[in-house]
Amino acid sequence: MRLPDSAHTERPWRIHEFVQDFELEDVWSFRTPGAGPDDFPVMLDAIRTSGGFARQAPPVRFLFAVRWTLGALLGWDRPATGLGSRVRPLRDRLPSDLRDTVDASERNGSPFTPVYRLENEDVRELANGTVHGVMHLGWAPAPDGGHELRMAVLVRPNGRLGRLYMALIAPFRYLIVYPMLTRQWERAWRERGVRTAAGS
């Protein structure tokens, strides 16, 4: 479910210290019935067990395939456009207490590079010829008294091209990508115990 920007900006997360020059593009929530304040690692593990960020529904895979094809044709994804080349990685802004919380090489099939992880935050980033993007997963109190997963997407568009790109993909994010991601991750939460029992 889409949330107002305040659902992200008013939470006391560390991410706010490092993204003052990014624009908050989206805030989305994922229902996790019965979750408690310490269940963020359980939710992240459920997402990984269900296929992680690399596993997507066929319509979403198709959209990403189109995007990667366009990127290859137009040069959006060349190494010179990425982290450490066109843009300075967000990881470079981190204080020492956050830098060693993740292994930046563990991408697990995702285009995102891990930045840091805490008991209630997981942050990843990517960069290409269109944007420098940050995905923030946070654990927050839910309206029903429990806790829920929240995802915020923050971007630094690369000039006019980046702004046009973000405007063009907005309908696909809201109508296809986010609703399908919601179903996938909420199902991962519901089925977490079933998968654990099956694998034991």
PDB file of C-alpha atoms in Angstrom:
ATOM      1  CA  MET A   1       0.000   0.000   0.000  1.00  0.00           C
ATOM      2  CA  ARG A   2       1.303   3.433  -0.871  1.00  0.00           C
ATOM      3  CA  LEU A   3       1.961   5.692   2.117  1.00  0.00           C
ATOM      4  CA  PRO A   4       2.500   9.445   2.511  1.00  0.00           C
ATOM      5  CA  ASP A   5       6.089  10.671   2.585  1.00  0.00           C
ATOM      6  CA  SER A   6       5.754  11.371   6.314  1.00  0.00           C
ATOM      7  CA  ALA A   7       5.541   7.603   6.983  1.00  0.00           C
ATOM      8  CA  HIS A   8       9.224   7.551   6.072  1.00  0.00           C
ATOM      9  CA  THR A   9      10.503  11.025   6.917  1.00  0.00           C
ATOM     10  CA  GLU A  10       9.109  11.057  10.458  1.00  0.00           C
ATOM     11  CA  ARG A  11      10.710   7.777  11.491  1.00  0.00           C
ATOM     12  CA  PRO A  12      14.021   8.042  13.424  1.00  0.00           C
ATOM     13  CA  TRP A  13      16.028   6.053  10.882  1.00  0.00           C
ATOM     14  CA  ARG A  14      19.746   6.567  10.268  1.00  0.00           C
ATOM     15  CA  ILE A  15      19.198   6.874   6.511  1.00  0.00           C
ATOM     16  CA  HIS A  16      18.137  10.504   6.948  1.00  0.00           C
ATOM     17  CA  GLU A  17      21.732  11.385   7.831  1.00  0.00           C
ATOM     18  CA  PHE A  18      23.050  10.459   4.376  1.00  0.00           C
ATOM     19  CA  VAL A  19      20.436  11.291   1.728  1.00  0.00           C
ATOM     20  CA  GLN A  20      19.797  15.032   2.053  1.00  0.00           C
ATOM     21  CA  ASP A  21      20.550  15.448  -1.671  1.00  0.00           C
ATOM     22  CA  PHE A  22      18.196  12.615  -2.736  1.00  0.00           C
ATOM     23  CA  GLU A  23      14.494  12.968  -3.563  1.00  0.00           C
ATOM     24  CA  LEU A  24      11.966  10.720  -1.844  1.00  0.00           C
ATOM     25  CA  GLU A  25      10.162   9.051  -4.734  1.00  0.00           C
ATOM     26  CA  ASP A  26       7.958   6.375  -3.136  1.00  0.00           C
ATOM     27  CA  VAL A  27       6.942   5.019   0.263  1.00  0.00           C
ATOM     28  CA  TRP A  28       5.214   1.631   0.349  1.00  0.00           C
ATOM     29  CA  SER A  29       4.073  -0.691   3.152  1.00  0.00           C
ATOM     30  CA  PHE A  30       3.895  -4.483   3.350  1.00  0.00           C
ATOM     31  CA  ARG A  31       1.584  -6.104   5.901  1.00  0.00           C
ATOM     32  CA  THR A  32       3.140  -8.589   8.306  1.00  0.00           C
ATOM     33  CA  PRO A  33       0.322  -9.767  10.628  1.00  0.00           C
ATOM     34  CA  GLY A  34       1.476 -10.796  14.076  1.00  0.00           C
ATOM     35  CA  ALA A  35       4.922  -9.249  13.694  1.00  0.00           C
ATOM     36  CA  GLY A  36       6.649  -7.813  16.721  1.00  0.00           C
ATOM     37  CA  PRO A  37       9.268  -5.099  17.163  1.00  0.00           C
ATOM     38  CA  ASP A  38      12.183  -7.554  16.870  1.00  0.00           C
ATOM     39  CA  ASP A  39      10.983  -9.395  13.753  1.00  0.00           C
ATOM     40  CA  PHE A  40      12.754  -7.343  11.080  1.00  0.00           C
ATOM     41  CA  PRO A  41      15.499  -9.989  10.626  1.00  0.00           C
ATOM     42  CA  VAL A  42      12.743 -12.623  10.352  1.00  0.00           C
ATOM     43  CA  MET A  43      11.109 -10.649   7.539  1.00  0.00           C
ATOM     44  CA  LEU A  44      14.398 -10.160   5.687  1.00  0.00           C
ATOM     45  CA  ASP A  45      15.088 -13.869   5.973  1.00  0.00           C
ATOM     46  CA  ALA A  46      11.594 -14.658   4.657  1.00  0.00           C
ATOM     47  CA  ILE A  47      12.251 -12.423   1.636  1.00  0.00           C
ATOM     48  CA  ARG A  48      15.592 -14.137   0.969  1.00  0.00           C
ATOM     49  CA  THR A  49      14.078 -17.601   1.360  1.00  0.00           C
ATOM     50  CA  SER A  50      11.309 -16.767  -1.095  1.00  0.00           C
ATOM     51  CA  GLY A  51      13.832 -15.848  -3.768  1.00  0.00           C
ATOM     52  CA  GLY A  52      14.989 -12.471  -2.583  1.00  0.00           C
ATOM     53  CA  PHE A  53      15.190  -9.457  -4.828  1.00  0.00           C
ATOM     54  CA  ALA A  54      16.129 -11.566  -7.832  1.00  0.00           C
ATOM     55  CA  ARG A  55      12.858 -13.516  -8.012  1.00  0.00           C
ATOM     56  CA  GLN A  56       9.980 -11.602  -9.578  1.00  0.00           C
ATOM     57  CA  ALA A  57       6.622 -12.381 -11.161  1.00  0.00           C
ATOM     58  CA  PRO A  58       6.663 -12.835 -14.977  1.00  0.00           C
ATOM     59  CA  PRO A  59       5.230  -9.358 -15.777  1.00  0.00           C
ATOM     60  CA  VAL A  60       7.869  -7.723 -13.596  1.00  0.00           C
ATOM     61  CA  ARG A  61      10.634  -9.862 -15.148  1.00  0.00           C
ATOM     62  CA  PHE A  62       9.398  -8.777 -18.575  1.00  0.00           C
ATOM     63  CA  LEU A  63       9.524  -5.092 -17.616  1.00  0.00           C
ATOM     64  CA  PHE A  64      13.039  -5.454 -16.259  1.00  0.00           C
ATOM     65  CA  ALA A  65      14.117  -7.357 -19.372  1.00  0.00           C
ATOM     66  CA  VAL A  66      12.863  -4.459 -21.499  1.00  0.00           C
ATOM     67  CA  ARG A  67      14.687  -2.026 -19.235  1.00  0.00           C
ATOM     68  CA  TRP A  68      17.989  -3.930 -19.433  1.00  0.00           C
ATOM     69  CA  THR A  69      17.666  -4.213 -23.212  1.00  0.00           C
ATOM     70  CA  LEU A  70      17.119  -0.474 -23.539  1.00  0.00           C
ATOM     71  CA  GLY A  71      19.963   0.152 -21.152  1.00  0.00           C
ATOM     72  CA  ALA A  72      22.302  -1.958 -23.263  1.00  0.00           C
ATOM     73  CA  LEU A  73      21.253  -0.209 -26.472  1.00  0.00           C
ATOM     74  CA  LEU A  74      21.494   3.308 -25.030  1.00  0.00           C
ATOM     75  CA  GLY A  75      24.524   2.781 -22.823  1.00  0.00           C
ATOM     76  CA  TRP A  76      22.711   3.473 -19.544  1.00  0.00           C
ATOM     77  CA  ASP A  77      24.368   0.590 -17.712  1.00  0.00           C
ATOM     78  CA  ARG A  78      27.990   0.920 -18.793  1.00  0.00           C
ATOM     79  CA  PRO A  79      30.506   0.662 -15.926  1.00  0.00           C
ATOM     80  CA  ALA A  80      31.327   4.352 -16.396  1.00  0.00           C
ATOM     81  CA  THR A  81      27.750   5.245 -15.372  1.00  0.00           C
ATOM     82  CA  GLY A  82      27.710   3.258 -12.134  1.00  0.00           C
ATOM     83  CA  LEU A  83      28.778   3.424  -8.514  1.00  0.00           C
ATOM     84  CA  GLY A  84      32.314   4.645  -8.037  1.00  0.00           C
ATOM     85  CA  SER A  85      32.409   6.045 -11.572  1.00  0.00           C
ATOM     86  CA  ARG A  86      29.638   8.504 -12.378  1.00  0.00           C
ATOM     87  CA  VAL A  87      28.511   8.782  -8.761  1.00  0.00           C
ATOM     88  CA  ARG A  88      30.122   8.427  -5.366  1.00  0.00           C
ATOM     89  CA  PRO A  89      28.652   5.402  -3.545  1.00  0.00           C
ATOM     90  CA  LEU A  90      26.425   6.139  -0.586  1.00  0.00           C
ATOM     91  CA  ARG A  91      28.615   3.719   1.368  1.00  0.00           C
ATOM     92  CA  ASP A  92      31.403   6.308   1.215  1.00  0.00           C
ATOM     93  CA  ARG A  93      29.333   8.643   3.370  1.00  0.00           C
ATOM     94  CA  LEU A  94      28.862   6.172   6.200  1.00  0.00           C
ATOM     95  CA  PRO A  95      30.437   6.517   9.633  1.00  0.00           C
ATOM     96  CA  SER A  96      32.569   3.658  10.896  1.00  0.00           C
ATOM     97  CA  ASP A  97      29.773   2.096  12.963  1.00  0.00           C
ATOM     98  CA  LEU A  98      27.761   1.348   9.808  1.00  0.00           C
ATOM     99  CA  ARG A  99      30.386   0.416   7.221  1.00  0.00           C
ATOM    100  CA  ASP A 100      30.958  -3.150   8.414  1.00  0.00           C
ATOM    101  CA  THR A 101      27.315  -4.124   8.931  1.00  0.00           C
ATOM    102  CA  VAL A 102      27.069  -5.728   5.458  1.00  0.00           C
ATOM    103  CA  ASP A 103      29.266  -7.258   2.792  1.00  0.00           C
ATOM    104  CA  ALA A 104      28.848  -5.022  -0.279  1.00  0.00           C
ATOM    105  CA  SER A 105      29.669  -7.941  -2.590  1.00  0.00           C
ATOM    106  CA  GLU A 106      26.658 -10.023  -1.452  1.00  0.00           C
ATOM    107  CA  ARG A 107      24.082  -8.933  -4.022  1.00  0.00           C
ATOM    108  CA  ASN A 108      22.360 -12.337  -4.437  1.00  0.00           C
ATOM    109  CA  GLY A 109      21.215 -11.651  -7.986  1.00  0.00           C
ATOM    110  CA  SER A 110      19.942  -8.159  -7.213  1.00  0.00           C
ATOM    111  CA  PRO A 111      21.054  -5.062  -9.136  1.00  0.00           C
ATOM    112  CA  PHE A 112      21.319  -3.304  -5.751  1.00  0.00           C
ATOM    113  CA  THR A 113      24.540  -3.127  -3.731  1.00  0.00           C
ATOM    114  CA  PRO A 114      24.158  -3.446   0.075  1.00  0.00           C
ATOM    115  CA  VAL A 115      24.973  -0.252   1.985  1.00  0.00           C
ATOM    116  CA  TYR A 116      24.237  -1.035   5.656  1.00  0.00           C
ATOM    117  CA  ARG A 117      21.925  -3.088   7.859  1.00  0.00           C
ATOM    118  CA  LEU A 118      20.657  -2.469  11.382  1.00  0.00           C
ATOM    119  CA  GLU A 119      18.024  -4.065  13.605  1.00  0.00           C
ATOM    120  CA  ASN A 120      15.330  -1.982  11.859  1.00  0.00           C
ATOM    121  CA  GLU A 121      16.890  -0.843   8.568  1.00  0.00           C
ATOM    122  CA  ASP A 122      18.285  -2.414   5.405  1.00  0.00           C
ATOM    123  CA  VAL A 123      19.706  -0.081   2.747  1.00  0.00           C
ATOM    124  CA  ARG A 124      20.816  -0.821  -0.812  1.00  0.00           C
ATOM    125  CA  GLU A 125      21.838   1.350  -3.752  1.00  0.00           C
ATOM    126  CA  LEU A 126      22.355   1.305  -7.506  1.00  0.00           C
ATOM    127  CA  ALA A 127      23.499   3.783 -10.118  1.00  0.00           C
ATOM    128  CA  ASN A 128      23.339   3.944 -13.894  1.00  0.00           C
ATOM    129  CA  GLY A 129      23.046   6.553 -16.608  1.00  0.00           C
ATOM    130  CA  THR A 130      19.596   7.655 -15.488  1.00  0.00           C
ATOM    131  CA  VAL A 131      19.642   7.747 -11.669  1.00  0.00           C
ATOM    132  CA  HIS A 132      21.460   7.064  -8.440  1.00  0.00           C
ATOM    133  CA  GLY A 133      18.834   5.186  -6.453  1.00  0.00           C
ATOM    134  CA  VAL A 134      18.545   4.033  -2.848  1.00  0.00           C
ATOM    135  CA  MET A 135      16.110   1.427  -1.542  1.00  0.00           C
ATOM    136  CA  HIS A 136      15.452   1.671   2.188  1.00  0.00           C
ATOM    137  CA  LEU A 137      13.631  -1.122   3.997  1.00  0.00           C
ATOM    138  CA  GLY A 138      12.502  -0.150   7.475  1.00  0.00           C
ATOM    139  CA  TRP A 139      10.606  -1.794  10.318  1.00  0.00           C
ATOM    140  CA  ALA A 140       7.875   0.377  11.851  1.00  0.00           C
ATOM    141  CA  PRO A 141       4.797   0.177  14.074  1.00  0.00           C
ATOM    142  CA  ALA A 142       1.659  -0.703  12.089  1.00  0.00           C
ATOM    143  CA  PRO A 143      -1.828   0.781  12.536  1.00  0.00           C
ATOM    144  CA  ASP A 144      -3.097  -2.527  13.941  1.00  0.00           C
ATOM    145  CA  GLY A 145      -0.656  -2.391  16.843  1.00  0.00           C
ATOM    146  CA  GLY A 146       1.879  -4.763  15.329  1.00  0.00           C
ATOM    147  CA  HIS A 147       4.794  -3.977  13.022  1.00  0.00           C
ATOM    148  CA  GLU A 148       5.167  -3.803   9.260  1.00  0.00           C
ATOM    149  CA  LEU A 149       7.801  -3.526   6.545  1.00  0.00           C
ATOM    150  CA  ARG A 150       8.138  -0.177   4.806  1.00  0.00           C
ATOM    151  CA  MET A 151      10.055   0.476   1.620  1.00  0.00           C
ATOM    152  CA  ALA A 152      11.215   3.912   0.570  1.00  0.00           C
ATOM    153  CA  VAL A 153      12.791   4.675  -2.800  1.00  0.00           C
ATOM    154  CA  LEU A 154      15.054   7.718  -2.955  1.00  0.00           C
ATOM    155  CA  VAL A 155      16.648   9.003  -6.149  1.00  0.00           C
ATOM    156  CA  ARG A 156      19.080  11.486  -7.584  1.00  0.00           C
ATOM    157  CA  PRO A 157      18.036  11.779 -11.252  1.00  0.00           C
ATOM    158  CA  ASN A 158      20.844  12.247 -13.768  1.00  0.00           C
ATOM    159  CA  GLY A 159      19.715  15.531 -15.298  1.00  0.00           C
ATOM    160  CA  ARG A 160      16.785  15.850 -17.684  1.00  0.00           C
ATOM    161  CA  LEU A 161      17.180  12.246 -18.876  1.00  0.00           C
ATOM    162  CA  GLY A 162      16.837  10.932 -15.334  1.00  0.00           C
ATOM    163  CA  ARG A 163      13.741  12.990 -14.588  1.00  0.00           C
ATOM    164  CA  LEU A 164      12.104  11.924 -17.834  1.00  0.00           C
ATOM    165  CA  TYR A 165      12.974   8.300 -17.117  1.00  0.00           C
ATOM    166  CA  MET A 166      11.452   8.421 -13.621  1.00  0.00           C
ATOM    167  CA  ALA A 167       8.281  10.021 -14.981  1.00  0.00           C
ATOM    168  CA  LEU A 168       7.928   7.408 -17.728  1.00  0.00           C
ATOM    169  CA  ILE A 169       8.309   4.394 -15.413  1.00  0.00           C
ATOM    170  CA  ALA A 170       6.027   5.733 -12.655  1.00  0.00           C
ATOM    171  CA  PRO A 171       2.823   4.095 -14.026  1.00  0.00           C
ATOM    172  CA  PHE A 172       4.592   0.733 -14.306  1.00  0.00           C
ATOM    173  CA  ARG A 173       5.864   0.976 -10.723  1.00  0.00           C
ATOM    174  CA  TYR A 174       2.437   1.747  -9.266  1.00  0.00           C
ATOM    175  CA  LEU A 175       0.320  -0.534 -11.454  1.00  0.00           C
ATOM    176  CA  ILE A 176       2.583  -3.574 -11.836  1.00  0.00           C
ATOM    177  CA  VAL A 177       5.874  -3.649  -9.930  1.00  0.00           C
ATOM    178  CA  TYR A 178       4.812  -2.565  -6.440  1.00  0.00           C
ATOM    179  CA  PRO A 179       1.507  -4.496  -6.311  1.00  0.00           C
ATOM    180  CA  MET A 180       3.265  -7.705  -7.392  1.00  0.00           C
ATOM    181  CA  LEU A 181       6.141  -7.103  -5.009  1.00  0.00           C
ATOM    182  CA  THR A 182       3.572  -6.600  -2.249  1.00  0.00           C
ATOM    183  CA  ARG A 183       1.951  -9.952  -2.965  1.00  0.00           C
ATOM    184  CA  GLN A 184       5.326 -11.696  -3.103  1.00  0.00           C
ATOM    185  CA  TRP A 185       6.701 -10.270   0.148  1.00  0.00           C
ATOM    186  CA  GLU A 186       3.487 -10.504   2.126  1.00  0.00           C
ATOM    187  CA  ARG A 187       3.167 -14.137   1.039  1.00  0.00           C
ATOM    188  CA  ALA A 188       6.799 -14.685   2.097  1.00  0.00           C
ATOM    189  CA  TRP A 189       5.885 -13.467   5.582  1.00  0.00           C
ATOM    190  CA  ARG A 190       2.784 -15.666   5.813  1.00  0.00           C
ATOM    191  CA  GLU A 191       4.618 -18.769   4.572  1.00  0.00           C
ATOM    192  CA  ARG A 192       7.887 -18.311   6.472  1.00  0.00           C
ATOM    193  CA  GLY A 193       7.144 -21.087   8.968  1.00  0.00           C
ATOM    194  CA  VAL A 194       5.997 -23.481   6.256  1.00  0.00           C
ATOM    195  CA  ARG A 195       9.267 -23.072   4.340  1.00  0.00           C
ATOM    196  CA  THR A 196      11.351 -23.498   7.460  1.00  0.00           C
ATOM    197  CA  ALA A 197       9.561 -26.716   8.389  1.00  0.00           C
ATOM    198  CA  ALA A 198       9.843 -28.062   4.836  1.00  0.00           C
ATOM    199  CA  GLY A 199      13.577 -27.414   4.770  1.00  0.00           C
ATOM    200  CA  SER A 200      14.314 -29.008   8.131  1.00  0.00           C
TER     201      SER A 200
END
